[in-house]
Amino acid sequence: KAGVTQTPRYLIKTRGQQVTLSCSPISGHRSVSWYQQTPGQGLQFLFEYFSETQRNKGNFPGRFSGRQFSNSRSEMNVSTLELGDSALYLCASNLQGGGRGNTEAFFGQGTRLTVV
Amino acid sequence: GDSVTQMEGPVTLSEEAFLTINCTYTATGYPSLFWYVQYPGEGLQLLLKATKADDKGSNKGFEATYRKETTSFHLEKGSVQVSDSAVYFCALSDRAGGTSYGKLTFGQGTILTVHP
């Protein structure tokens, strides 16, 4: 079965611009989470969506936003880009269900964003 | 809040050496614990997991035991190979609030290099 697909893989943007990243989860998975990975801060949680609703949000400014569509695909948007937004953005999907066995997240390969 | 602390890296070993990467955590509820591995240019892959105290996760020769009394989840492998060279992340998913299935809290990562 197909894994988590993120597009594009690489992106170069200019400071002040905005960017939209896309994530298609594994078929049947209803939860999508986003993470930012940088050498200095490591992996940080951005937000999680489930059934088109944001269920959890990390400690990022309002310039970072996201949404989820009815087919579970998700997008995240960063407005007014700053140099510090340069990072690998990872999307993870999770099969939502009851019990502890359904907490495994599957990650995409990420989108490498460079802000110049 | 939740936190994960991994041993300082990088770790450099010779092939067939024994590996231990220490991981301790702080959580308010009853977390599930994970080890993820990241190869160069790739996203994260789940290596193993444990969902309750005293569970042992294992995969590809790697093992980790969920120790609630010491809040630890140390990763071990008896004989490493060159192909094990990667970055290893310890992570937890805390369900105390009942709505955190998709949120993972990561350690800072440990770079492992194995020489022939």
PDB file of C-alpha atoms in Angstrom:
ATOM      1  CA  LYS A   1       0.000   0.000   0.000  1.00  0.00           C
ATOM      2  CA  ALA A   2       1.214   3.506  -0.786  1.00  0.00           C
ATOM      3  CA  GLY A   3       2.942   5.436   1.955  1.00  0.00           C
ATOM      4  CA  VAL A   4       2.624   9.042   3.013  1.00  0.00           C
ATOM      5  CA  THR A   5       3.286  11.361   0.076  1.00  0.00           C
ATOM      6  CA  GLN A   6       4.537  14.894   0.492  1.00  0.00           C
ATOM      7  CA  THR A   7       4.855  17.421  -2.293  1.00  0.00           C
ATOM      8  CA  PRO A   8       6.966  19.126  -3.321  1.00  0.00           C
ATOM      9  CA  ARG A   9      10.179  17.499  -2.069  1.00  0.00           C
ATOM     10  CA  TYR A  10      12.208  20.686  -2.374  1.00  0.00           C
ATOM     11  CA  LEU A  11      11.228  24.329  -2.371  1.00  0.00           C
ATOM     12  CA  ILE A  12      13.117  27.604  -2.442  1.00  0.00           C
ATOM     13  CA  LYS A  13      11.267  30.755  -1.459  1.00  0.00           C
ATOM     14  CA  THR A  14      12.155  34.366  -0.807  1.00  0.00           C
ATOM     15  CA  ARG A  15      11.743  36.010   2.570  1.00  0.00           C
ATOM     16  CA  GLY A  16       8.275  37.545   2.875  1.00  0.00           C
ATOM     17  CA  GLN A  17       6.609  35.124   0.481  1.00  0.00           C
ATOM     18  CA  GLN A  18       4.152  32.448   1.500  1.00  0.00           C
ATOM     19  CA  VAL A  19       4.264  28.729   0.829  1.00  0.00           C
ATOM     20  CA  THR A  20       1.859  25.802   0.802  1.00  0.00           C
ATOM     21  CA  LEU A  21       2.973  22.227   1.407  1.00  0.00           C
ATOM     22  CA  SER A  22       0.859  19.174   0.703  1.00  0.00           C
ATOM     23  CA  CYS A  23       0.529  15.792   2.384  1.00  0.00           C
ATOM     24  CA  SER A  24      -1.459  12.742   1.279  1.00  0.00           C
ATOM     25  CA  PRO A  25      -1.788  10.220   4.100  1.00  0.00           C
ATOM     26  CA  ILE A  26      -1.928   6.475   3.830  1.00  0.00           C
ATOM     27  CA  SER A  27      -5.293   5.350   2.550  1.00  0.00           C
ATOM     28  CA  GLY A  28      -7.714   4.920   5.436  1.00  0.00           C
ATOM     29  CA  HIS A  29      -5.705   7.057   7.850  1.00  0.00           C
ATOM     30  CA  ARG A  30      -7.715   9.941   9.252  1.00  0.00           C
ATOM     31  CA  SER A  31      -5.137  11.729  11.366  1.00  0.00           C
ATOM     32  CA  VAL A  32      -2.403  13.905   9.878  1.00  0.00           C
ATOM     33  CA  SER A  33       0.291  15.653  11.879  1.00  0.00           C
ATOM     34  CA  TRP A  34       2.980  18.081  10.815  1.00  0.00           C
ATOM     35  CA  TYR A  35       6.484  18.542  12.223  1.00  0.00           C
ATOM     36  CA  GLN A  36       9.303  20.956  11.624  1.00  0.00           C
ATOM     37  CA  GLN A  37      12.845  19.577  11.727  1.00  0.00           C
ATOM     38  CA  THR A  38      15.840  21.875  12.071  1.00  0.00           C
ATOM     39  CA  PRO A  39      19.425  21.211  13.216  1.00  0.00           C
ATOM     40  CA  GLY A  40      19.043  23.574  16.156  1.00  0.00           C
ATOM     41  CA  GLN A  41      15.563  22.742  17.446  1.00  0.00           C
ATOM     42  CA  GLY A  42      15.220  19.152  16.323  1.00  0.00           C
ATOM     43  CA  LEU A  43      11.749  17.799  15.609  1.00  0.00           C
ATOM     44  CA  GLN A  44       8.941  20.039  16.769  1.00  0.00           C
ATOM     45  CA  PHE A  45       5.218  19.378  16.546  1.00  0.00           C
ATOM     46  CA  LEU A  46       3.265  21.908  14.506  1.00  0.00           C
ATOM     47  CA  PHE A  47      -0.323  20.648  14.505  1.00  0.00           C
ATOM     48  CA  GLU A  48      -2.570  17.650  14.095  1.00  0.00           C
ATOM     49  CA  TYR A  49      -5.743  17.281  12.083  1.00  0.00           C
ATOM     50  CA  PHE A  50      -8.424  14.662  12.373  1.00  0.00           C
ATOM     51  CA  SER A  51     -11.617  14.601  10.306  1.00  0.00           C
ATOM     52  CA  GLU A  52     -10.944  18.098   8.995  1.00  0.00           C
ATOM     53  CA  THR A  53     -10.571  19.564  12.490  1.00  0.00           C
ATOM     54  CA  GLN A  54      -7.425  20.790  14.133  1.00  0.00           C
ATOM     55  CA  ARG A  55      -7.124  18.688  17.251  1.00  0.00           C
ATOM     56  CA  ASN A  56      -3.823  19.823  18.639  1.00  0.00           C
ATOM     57  CA  LYS A  57      -1.401  22.657  18.018  1.00  0.00           C
ATOM     58  CA  GLY A  58       2.241  23.208  18.871  1.00  0.00           C
ATOM     59  CA  ASN A  59       3.951  26.376  19.936  1.00  0.00           C
ATOM     60  CA  PHE A  60       4.368  28.133  16.601  1.00  0.00           C
ATOM     61  CA  PRO A  61       3.305  31.624  15.526  1.00  0.00           C
ATOM     62  CA  GLY A  62       0.082  32.230  13.670  1.00  0.00           C
ATOM     63  CA  ARG A  63       1.986  32.454  10.380  1.00  0.00           C
ATOM     64  CA  PHE A  64       1.865  28.656  10.409  1.00  0.00           C
ATOM     65  CA  SER A  65      -1.519  27.247   9.563  1.00  0.00           C
ATOM     66  CA  GLY A  66      -2.992  24.117   8.126  1.00  0.00           C
ATOM     67  CA  ARG A  67      -6.114  22.388   7.027  1.00  0.00           C
ATOM     68  CA  GLN A  68      -7.421  18.963   6.201  1.00  0.00           C
ATOM     69  CA  PHE A  69      -9.809  18.014   3.447  1.00  0.00           C
ATOM     70  CA  SER A  70     -12.605  15.476   3.442  1.00  0.00           C
ATOM     71  CA  ASN A  71     -10.342  12.899   1.768  1.00  0.00           C
ATOM     72  CA  SER A  72      -7.856  13.348   4.688  1.00  0.00           C
ATOM     73  CA  ARG A  73      -5.268  15.096   2.536  1.00  0.00           C
ATOM     74  CA  SER A  74      -3.693  17.983   4.379  1.00  0.00           C
ATOM     75  CA  GLU A  75      -1.942  21.211   3.542  1.00  0.00           C
ATOM     76  CA  MET A  76       0.121  23.511   5.668  1.00  0.00           C
ATOM     77  CA  ASN A  77       0.758  27.129   4.879  1.00  0.00           C
ATOM     78  CA  VAL A  78       3.448  29.473   6.074  1.00  0.00           C
ATOM     79  CA  SER A  79       2.923  33.159   5.402  1.00  0.00           C
ATOM     80  CA  THR A  80       5.468  35.973   5.474  1.00  0.00           C
ATOM     81  CA  LEU A  81       8.392  33.579   5.368  1.00  0.00           C
ATOM     82  CA  GLU A  82      11.437  34.234   7.518  1.00  0.00           C
ATOM     83  CA  LEU A  83      14.947  32.870   7.094  1.00  0.00           C
ATOM     84  CA  GLY A  84      14.422  30.825  10.247  1.00  0.00           C
ATOM     85  CA  ASP A  85      11.582  28.926   8.597  1.00  0.00           C
ATOM     86  CA  SER A  86      14.115  27.021   6.525  1.00  0.00           C
ATOM     87  CA  ALA A  87      13.638  23.423   7.596  1.00  0.00           C
ATOM     88  CA  LEU A  88      12.514  19.952   6.679  1.00  0.00           C
ATOM     89  CA  TYR A  89       8.744  19.745   7.124  1.00  0.00           C
ATOM     90  CA  LEU A  90       7.506  16.263   7.844  1.00  0.00           C
ATOM     91  CA  CYS A  91       3.985  14.960   7.656  1.00  0.00           C
ATOM     92  CA  ALA A  92       2.813  11.864   9.503  1.00  0.00           C
ATOM     93  CA  SER A  93      -0.397   9.914   9.215  1.00  0.00           C
ATOM     94  CA  ASN A  94      -2.000   7.784  11.871  1.00  0.00           C
ATOM     95  CA  LEU A  95      -4.753   5.219  11.772  1.00  0.00           C
ATOM     96  CA  GLN A  96      -7.249   6.622  14.204  1.00  0.00           C
ATOM     97  CA  GLY A  97      -8.963   4.117  16.400  1.00  0.00           C
ATOM     98  CA  GLY A  98      -9.496   3.015  19.947  1.00  0.00           C
ATOM     99  CA  GLY A  99      -6.843   1.546  22.167  1.00  0.00           C
ATOM    100  CA  ARG A 100      -3.108   1.872  22.455  1.00  0.00           C
ATOM    101  CA  GLY A 101      -2.356  -0.092  19.327  1.00  0.00           C
ATOM    102  CA  ASN A 102      -3.292   2.707  17.007  1.00  0.00           C
ATOM    103  CA  THR A 103      -0.725   5.298  17.979  1.00  0.00           C
ATOM    104  CA  GLU A 104       1.844   4.439  15.316  1.00  0.00           C
ATOM    105  CA  ALA A 105       2.695   7.322  13.011  1.00  0.00           C
ATOM    106  CA  PHE A 106       3.968   6.825   9.468  1.00  0.00           C
ATOM    107  CA  PHE A 107       6.083   9.606   8.059  1.00  0.00           C
ATOM    108  CA  GLY A 108       6.538  10.984   4.596  1.00  0.00           C
ATOM    109  CA  GLN A 109       9.939  11.879   3.167  1.00  0.00           C
ATOM    110  CA  GLY A 110       9.400  15.536   3.907  1.00  0.00           C
ATOM    111  CA  THR A 111       9.551  18.831   2.077  1.00  0.00           C
ATOM    112  CA  ARG A 112      12.856  20.671   2.302  1.00  0.00           C
ATOM    113  CA  LEU A 113      12.056  24.394   2.423  1.00  0.00           C
ATOM    114  CA  THR A 114      14.834  26.911   1.954  1.00  0.00           C
ATOM    115  CA  VAL A 115      14.082  30.589   2.528  1.00  0.00           C
ATOM    116  CA  VAL A 116      16.556  33.018   0.958  1.00  0.00           C
TER     117      VAL A 116
ATOM    118  CA  GLY B   1       4.893  19.202  29.742  1.00  0.00           C
ATOM    119  CA  ASP B   2       6.106  16.055  28.074  1.00  0.00           C
ATOM    120  CA  SER B   3       9.789  15.736  27.268  1.00  0.00           C
ATOM    121  CA  VAL B   4      12.284  13.167  25.998  1.00  0.00           C
ATOM    122  CA  THR B   5      15.998  13.210  26.682  1.00  0.00           C
ATOM    123  CA  GLN B   6      18.463  11.166  24.651  1.00  0.00           C
ATOM    124  CA  MET B   7      22.123  10.550  25.311  1.00  0.00           C
ATOM    125  CA  GLU B   8      24.518  12.995  23.733  1.00  0.00           C
ATOM    126  CA  GLY B   9      25.935  11.977  20.408  1.00  0.00           C
ATOM    127  CA  PRO B  10      27.351  11.299  17.974  1.00  0.00           C
ATOM    128  CA  VAL B  11      28.101   7.655  18.591  1.00  0.00           C
ATOM    129  CA  THR B  12      30.807   5.945  16.559  1.00  0.00           C
ATOM    130  CA  LEU B  13      31.220   2.172  16.678  1.00  0.00           C
ATOM    131  CA  SER B  14      32.991  -0.583  14.834  1.00  0.00           C
ATOM    132  CA  GLU B  15      30.960  -3.226  13.058  1.00  0.00           C
ATOM    133  CA  GLU B  16      29.701  -5.987  15.390  1.00  0.00           C
ATOM    134  CA  ALA B  17      30.018  -3.795  18.477  1.00  0.00           C
ATOM    135  CA  PHE B  18      27.247  -3.532  21.075  1.00  0.00           C
ATOM    136  CA  LEU B  19      25.017  -0.484  20.899  1.00  0.00           C
ATOM    137  CA  THR B  20      23.149   1.336  23.632  1.00  0.00           C
ATOM    138  CA  ILE B  21      21.405   4.666  23.174  1.00  0.00           C
ATOM    139  CA  ASN B  22      19.874   5.975  26.377  1.00  0.00           C
ATOM    140  CA  CYS B  23      16.442   7.578  26.460  1.00  0.00           C
ATOM    141  CA  THR B  24      14.495   8.916  29.424  1.00  0.00           C
ATOM    142  CA  TYR B  25      11.155  10.654  29.400  1.00  0.00           C
ATOM    143  CA  THR B  26       8.795  12.836  31.382  1.00  0.00           C
ATOM    144  CA  ALA B  27       5.063  12.525  30.807  1.00  0.00           C
ATOM    145  CA  THR B  28       1.912  13.342  32.704  1.00  0.00           C
ATOM    146  CA  GLY B  29      -0.099  10.330  31.626  1.00  0.00           C
ATOM    147  CA  TYR B  30       0.555   6.850  30.305  1.00  0.00           C
ATOM    148  CA  PRO B  31       2.654   7.310  27.193  1.00  0.00           C
ATOM    149  CA  SER B  32       3.420   4.977  24.378  1.00  0.00           C
ATOM    150  CA  LEU B  33       7.135   4.966  23.552  1.00  0.00           C
ATOM    151  CA  PHE B  34       8.836   4.709  20.189  1.00  0.00           C
ATOM    152  CA  TRP B  35      12.189   4.591  18.475  1.00  0.00           C
ATOM    153  CA  TYR B  36      12.345   6.083  15.011  1.00  0.00           C
ATOM    154  CA  VAL B  37      15.269   5.973  12.590  1.00  0.00           C
ATOM    155  CA  GLN B  38      16.116   8.501   9.908  1.00  0.00           C
ATOM    156  CA  TYR B  39      18.457   7.725   7.026  1.00  0.00           C
ATOM    157  CA  PRO B  40      20.080  10.565   5.060  1.00  0.00           C
ATOM    158  CA  GLY B  41      17.583  12.443   2.922  1.00  0.00           C
ATOM    159  CA  GLU B  42      14.656  10.414   4.216  1.00  0.00           C
ATOM    160  CA  GLY B  43      11.741  10.813   6.565  1.00  0.00           C
ATOM    161  CA  LEU B  44      11.390   8.886   9.802  1.00  0.00           C
ATOM    162  CA  GLN B  45      10.766   5.167   9.947  1.00  0.00           C
ATOM    163  CA  LEU B  46       9.343   3.441  12.984  1.00  0.00           C
ATOM    164  CA  LEU B  47      11.921   1.039  14.383  1.00  0.00           C
ATOM    165  CA  LEU B  48      10.039  -0.311  17.385  1.00  0.00           C
ATOM    166  CA  LYS B  49       7.438   0.612  19.962  1.00  0.00           C
ATOM    167  CA  ALA B  50       6.083  -0.269  23.404  1.00  0.00           C
ATOM    168  CA  THR B  51       2.696   0.781  24.685  1.00  0.00           C
ATOM    169  CA  LYS B  52       2.765  -0.142  28.362  1.00  0.00           C
ATOM    170  CA  ALA B  53       5.159  -0.711  31.219  1.00  0.00           C
ATOM    171  CA  ASP B  54       7.492  -3.732  30.920  1.00  0.00           C
ATOM    172  CA  ASP B  55       6.675  -4.189  27.236  1.00  0.00           C
ATOM    173  CA  LYS B  56       9.678  -4.950  25.065  1.00  0.00           C
ATOM    174  CA  GLY B  57       9.714  -3.658  21.518  1.00  0.00           C
ATOM    175  CA  SER B  58      11.994  -5.369  19.027  1.00  0.00           C
ATOM    176  CA  ASN B  59      12.800  -5.188  15.332  1.00  0.00           C
ATOM    177  CA  LYS B  60      15.810  -5.939  13.092  1.00  0.00           C
ATOM    178  CA  GLY B  61      17.905  -6.949  16.101  1.00  0.00           C
ATOM    179  CA  PHE B  62      17.113  -3.753  18.025  1.00  0.00           C
ATOM    180  CA  GLU B  63      15.353  -3.939  21.381  1.00  0.00           C
ATOM    181  CA  ALA B  64      14.014  -1.522  23.974  1.00  0.00           C
ATOM    182  CA  THR B  65      12.098  -2.157  27.197  1.00  0.00           C
ATOM    183  CA  TYR B  66       9.555   0.266  28.648  1.00  0.00           C
ATOM    184  CA  ARG B  67      10.710   0.889  32.234  1.00  0.00           C
ATOM    185  CA  LYS B  68       8.156   2.932  34.096  1.00  0.00           C
ATOM    186  CA  GLU B  69      10.079   2.897  37.384  1.00  0.00           C
ATOM    187  CA  THR B  70      13.079   4.586  35.770  1.00  0.00           C
ATOM    188  CA  THR B  71      11.065   6.374  33.024  1.00  0.00           C
ATOM    189  CA  SER B  72      13.438   4.968  30.447  1.00  0.00           C
ATOM    190  CA  PHE B  73      13.339   3.290  27.034  1.00  0.00           C
ATOM    191  CA  HIS B  74      16.949   2.551  26.117  1.00  0.00           C
ATOM    192  CA  LEU B  75      17.724   1.218  22.641  1.00  0.00           C
ATOM    193  CA  GLU B  76      20.092  -1.750  22.341  1.00  0.00           C
ATOM    194  CA  LYS B  77      21.536  -3.925  19.622  1.00  0.00           C
ATOM    195  CA  GLY B  78      23.978  -6.721  20.167  1.00  0.00           C
ATOM    196  CA  SER B  79      25.946  -6.420  16.938  1.00  0.00           C
ATOM    197  CA  VAL B  80      25.686  -3.322  14.762  1.00  0.00           C
ATOM    198  CA  GLN B  81      26.267  -3.228  11.018  1.00  0.00           C
ATOM    199  CA  VAL B  82      27.461  -0.447   8.730  1.00  0.00           C
ATOM    200  CA  SER B  83      23.917  -0.250   7.376  1.00  0.00           C
ATOM    201  CA  ASP B  84      22.675   0.790  10.845  1.00  0.00           C
ATOM    202  CA  SER B  85      24.381   4.163  10.435  1.00  0.00           C
ATOM    203  CA  ALA B  86      21.588   6.709  10.769  1.00  0.00           C
ATOM    204  CA  VAL B  87      19.987   9.141  13.210  1.00  0.00           C
ATOM    205  CA  TYR B  88      17.891   7.560  15.966  1.00  0.00           C
ATOM    206  CA  PHE B  89      15.042   9.363  17.710  1.00  0.00           C
ATOM    207  CA  CYS B  90      13.276   8.381  20.885  1.00  0.00           C
ATOM    208  CA  ALA B  91       9.697   9.634  21.079  1.00  0.00           C
ATOM    209  CA  LEU B  92       6.572   9.443  23.172  1.00  0.00           C
ATOM    210  CA  SER B  93       2.878   9.809  22.529  1.00  0.00           C
ATOM    211  CA  ASP B  94       0.936  10.725  25.620  1.00  0.00           C
ATOM    212  CA  ARG B  95      -2.770   9.960  25.713  1.00  0.00           C
ATOM    213  CA  ALA B  96      -3.431  11.546  29.096  1.00  0.00           C
ATOM    214  CA  GLY B  97      -5.636  14.170  27.551  1.00  0.00           C
ATOM    215  CA  GLY B  98      -7.388  11.648  25.353  1.00  0.00           C
ATOM    216  CA  THR B  99      -6.802  13.708  22.244  1.00  0.00           C
ATOM    217  CA  SER B 100      -3.098  13.361  21.566  1.00  0.00           C
ATOM    218  CA  TYR B 101      -2.920  10.329  19.336  1.00  0.00           C
ATOM    219  CA  GLY B 102      -1.080  12.167  16.615  1.00  0.00           C
ATOM    220  CA  LYS B 103       1.281  14.257  18.686  1.00  0.00           C
ATOM    221  CA  LEU B 104       4.755  12.876  19.184  1.00  0.00           C
ATOM    222  CA  THR B 105       7.350  14.449  21.441  1.00  0.00           C
ATOM    223  CA  PHE B 106      10.872  13.666  20.248  1.00  0.00           C
ATOM    224  CA  GLY B 107      14.286  13.555  21.778  1.00  0.00           C
ATOM    225  CA  GLN B 108      17.069  15.484  20.096  1.00  0.00           C
ATOM    226  CA  GLY B 109      18.293  12.511  18.082  1.00  0.00           C
ATOM    227  CA  THR B 110      21.511  10.507  18.227  1.00  0.00           C
ATOM    228  CA  ILE B 111      23.752  10.178  15.197  1.00  0.00           C
ATOM    229  CA  LEU B 112      25.162   6.666  14.889  1.00  0.00           C
ATOM    230  CA  THR B 113      28.104   5.926  12.613  1.00  0.00           C
ATOM    231  CA  VAL B 114      29.304   2.352  12.214  1.00  0.00           C
ATOM    232  CA  HIS B 115      32.695   1.708  10.625  1.00  0.00           C
ATOM    233  CA  PRO B 116      33.673  -1.555   8.898  1.00  0.00           C
TER     234      PRO B 116
END
